[in-house]
Amino acid sequence: MQKLNFPTYSFRFKNSKNKVSIFDSIRKKFVILQPEEWVRQHCVNFLIHEKNYPISLINIEKEIIINDLRKRYDIVVFKSNGSIQLIVECKAPNVNITQATFDQIARYNLNLKANYLMVTNGLNHYYCAMDLKNECYNFLTDIPNYSL
């Protein structure tokens, strides 16, 4: 897989029926290694090891309903009180991050009401702080580390 703009992490892999899988420590299972999954697993490790978010507060690929449509978010990080701290949208490295990507995560946030958004293709990372009152976001140079 392609080298990404994240620190280097150790991963567990397995090969079955000519398909490579990577172990997801959040879902506690092996998942097929696709380019977007490669980015997602790096991002999860970044949140745990660099930003100190507890594994117990991270959720991956859960379904949400938006305007009667079923959608799946990539990563959500909760606060200890159950509210949502961060939503992460992951794209494959060959996918350019566009306004449509930000529109997608903003639509998810209409329901989830996270404090922060992160969009990454593994090569480029964008961070935003939400201003829920004014329904806009402000770009940041980084997301905050976990704090109680």
Tab-separated table of C-alpha atoms in Angstrom:
chain	number	residue	atom	x	y	z
A	1	MET	CA	0.000	0.000	0.000
A	2	GLN	CA	0.953	3.603	-0.553
A	3	LYS	CA	2.957	5.566	2.033
A	4	LEU	CA	0.669	8.093	3.704
A	5	ASN	CA	1.217	11.422	5.422
A	6	PHE	CA	0.833	9.896	8.903
A	7	PRO	CA	3.431	8.532	11.324
A	8	THR	CA	4.416	4.890	10.752
A	9	TYR	CA	2.279	2.373	12.656
A	10	SER	CA	2.356	-1.406	13.049
A	11	PHE	CA	-0.584	-3.305	11.613
A	12	ARG	CA	-1.673	-6.936	11.597
A	13	PHE	CA	-2.446	-8.424	8.195
A	14	LYS	CA	-3.770	-11.735	6.951
A	15	ASN	CA	-4.165	-13.193	3.490
A	16	SER	CA	-7.210	-15.301	2.713
A	17	LYS	CA	-8.416	-16.357	-0.722
A	18	ASN	CA	-5.929	-13.944	-2.334
A	19	LYS	CA	-7.383	-10.995	-0.418
A	20	VAL	CA	-5.346	-9.082	2.137
A	21	SER	CA	-7.114	-7.994	5.317
A	22	ILE	CA	-5.997	-5.591	8.035
A	23	PHE	CA	-6.947	-5.912	11.694
A	24	ASP	CA	-9.199	-3.126	12.936
A	25	SER	CA	-8.580	-2.625	16.662
A	26	ILE	CA	-11.864	-0.739	17.078
A	27	ARG	CA	-14.158	-3.269	15.384
A	28	LYS	CA	-11.913	-6.091	16.668
A	29	LYS	CA	-11.897	-7.944	13.354
A	30	PHE	CA	-10.022	-8.209	10.086
A	31	VAL	CA	-11.423	-6.120	7.232
A	32	ILE	CA	-10.510	-6.226	3.538
A	33	LEU	CA	-7.625	-3.884	2.851
A	34	GLN	CA	-8.834	-1.305	0.329
A	35	PRO	CA	-7.139	2.087	-0.212
A	36	GLU	CA	-9.780	3.911	1.879
A	37	GLU	CA	-9.414	1.340	4.680
A	38	TRP	CA	-5.642	1.908	4.645
A	39	VAL	CA	-6.310	5.617	5.253
A	40	ARG	CA	-8.958	4.872	7.922
A	41	GLN	CA	-6.621	2.569	9.884
A	42	HIS	CA	-3.827	5.140	9.805
A	43	CYS	CA	-6.241	7.827	10.958
A	44	VAL	CA	-7.512	5.676	13.845
A	45	ASN	CA	-3.924	5.095	14.975
A	46	PHE	CA	-3.207	8.824	14.632
A	47	LEU	CA	-6.177	9.616	16.902
A	48	ILE	CA	-5.104	7.013	19.476
A	49	HIS	CA	-1.320	7.454	19.480
A	50	GLU	CA	-0.808	11.108	18.558
A	51	LYS	CA	-4.001	12.745	19.855
A	52	ASN	CA	-4.514	10.411	22.862
A	53	TYR	CA	-8.176	9.630	22.193
A	54	PRO	CA	-9.252	6.508	24.128
A	55	ILE	CA	-10.113	3.505	21.963
A	56	SER	CA	-13.378	3.191	23.898
A	57	LEU	CA	-14.566	6.575	22.544
A	58	ILE	CA	-13.872	5.804	18.861
A	59	ASN	CA	-16.541	4.364	16.577
A	60	ILE	CA	-16.101	3.232	12.964
A	61	GLU	CA	-18.478	2.854	10.017
A	62	LYS	CA	-21.860	3.100	11.667
A	63	GLU	CA	-25.044	3.798	9.784
A	64	ILE	CA	-26.939	7.047	10.218
A	65	ILE	CA	-30.135	8.255	8.553
A	66	ILE	CA	-30.003	11.642	6.819
A	67	ASN	CA	-33.107	12.873	5.000
A	68	ASP	CA	-34.467	9.310	4.889
A	69	LEU	CA	-31.234	8.064	3.284
A	70	ARG	CA	-28.942	5.504	4.892
A	71	LYS	CA	-25.347	6.767	5.136
A	72	ARG	CA	-22.231	5.472	6.875
A	73	TYR	CA	-19.712	7.687	8.584
A	74	ASP	CA	-16.058	6.658	8.632
A	75	ILE	CA	-14.929	7.604	12.148
A	76	VAL	CA	-16.664	9.301	15.051
A	77	VAL	CA	-14.963	10.179	18.324
A	78	PHE	CA	-17.230	10.694	21.312
A	79	LYS	CA	-16.683	12.720	24.448
A	80	SER	CA	-17.043	10.921	27.757
A	81	ASN	CA	-20.530	12.471	28.179
A	82	GLY	CA	-21.723	10.802	24.942
A	83	SER	CA	-21.736	13.909	22.744
A	84	ILE	CA	-19.622	13.857	19.597
A	85	GLN	CA	-16.199	15.485	19.591
A	86	LEU	CA	-15.057	14.674	16.049
A	87	ILE	CA	-16.254	13.242	12.740
A	88	VAL	CA	-13.637	12.018	10.266
A	89	GLU	CA	-14.296	11.446	6.567
A	90	CYS	CA	-11.671	9.239	4.913
A	91	LYS	CA	-11.065	8.991	1.199
A	92	ALA	CA	-8.629	6.836	-0.760
A	93	PRO	CA	-5.289	8.502	-1.516
A	94	ASN	CA	-6.159	8.830	-5.212
A	95	VAL	CA	-9.368	10.763	-4.399
A	96	ASN	CA	-9.001	14.525	-4.373
A	97	ILE	CA	-10.634	16.335	-1.494
A	98	THR	CA	-13.145	18.783	-2.917
A	99	GLN	CA	-15.992	20.978	-1.745
A	100	ALA	CA	-18.253	17.951	-2.251
A	101	THR	CA	-16.244	16.091	0.415
A	102	PHE	CA	-16.800	18.934	2.882
A	103	ASP	CA	-20.480	19.080	1.920
A	104	GLN	CA	-20.767	15.343	2.669
A	105	ILE	CA	-19.282	15.599	6.157
A	106	ALA	CA	-21.283	18.784	6.848
A	107	ARG	CA	-24.505	16.895	5.990
A	108	TYR	CA	-23.510	14.143	8.443
A	109	ASN	CA	-22.873	16.798	11.049
A	110	LEU	CA	-26.385	18.221	10.737
A	111	ASN	CA	-27.463	15.074	12.609
A	112	LEU	CA	-24.358	14.368	14.685
A	113	LYS	CA	-23.438	17.908	15.832
A	114	ALA	CA	-19.713	17.285	16.328
A	115	ASN	CA	-17.379	19.985	17.610
A	116	TYR	CA	-14.692	19.187	15.016
A	117	LEU	CA	-14.462	17.757	11.508
A	118	MET	CA	-11.497	16.095	9.827
A	119	VAL	CA	-11.265	15.185	6.150
A	120	THR	CA	-8.310	13.144	4.883
A	121	ASN	CA	-7.184	11.121	1.901
A	122	GLY	CA	-4.096	10.061	3.834
A	123	LEU	CA	-1.950	12.573	1.982
A	124	ASN	CA	-3.793	15.800	2.801
A	125	HIS	CA	-5.603	16.436	6.079
A	126	TYR	CA	-8.089	19.236	6.725
A	127	TYR	CA	-9.412	20.160	10.158
A	128	CYS	CA	-12.377	22.351	11.051
A	129	ALA	CA	-13.953	23.650	14.233
A	130	MET	CA	-17.718	23.823	14.029
A	131	ASP	CA	-19.680	26.932	14.799
A	132	LEU	CA	-23.034	25.229	15.300
A	133	LYS	CA	-24.801	28.470	16.187
A	134	ASN	CA	-23.905	30.100	12.858
A	135	GLU	CA	-23.915	26.791	10.922
A	136	CYS	CA	-20.402	27.187	9.547
A	137	TYR	CA	-16.936	25.803	10.071
A	138	ASN	CA	-13.556	27.419	10.552
A	139	PHE	CA	-10.395	25.765	9.285
A	140	LEU	CA	-7.699	24.819	11.812
A	141	THR	CA	-4.093	23.693	11.465
A	142	ASP	CA	-4.761	20.651	13.706
A	143	ILE	CA	-7.388	19.061	15.917
A	144	PRO	CA	-7.053	19.216	19.692
A	145	ASN	CA	-5.645	16.379	21.739
A	146	TYR	CA	-8.037	14.438	23.925
A	147	SER	CA	-8.814	16.027	27.273
A	148	LEU	CA	-11.398	15.165	29.899
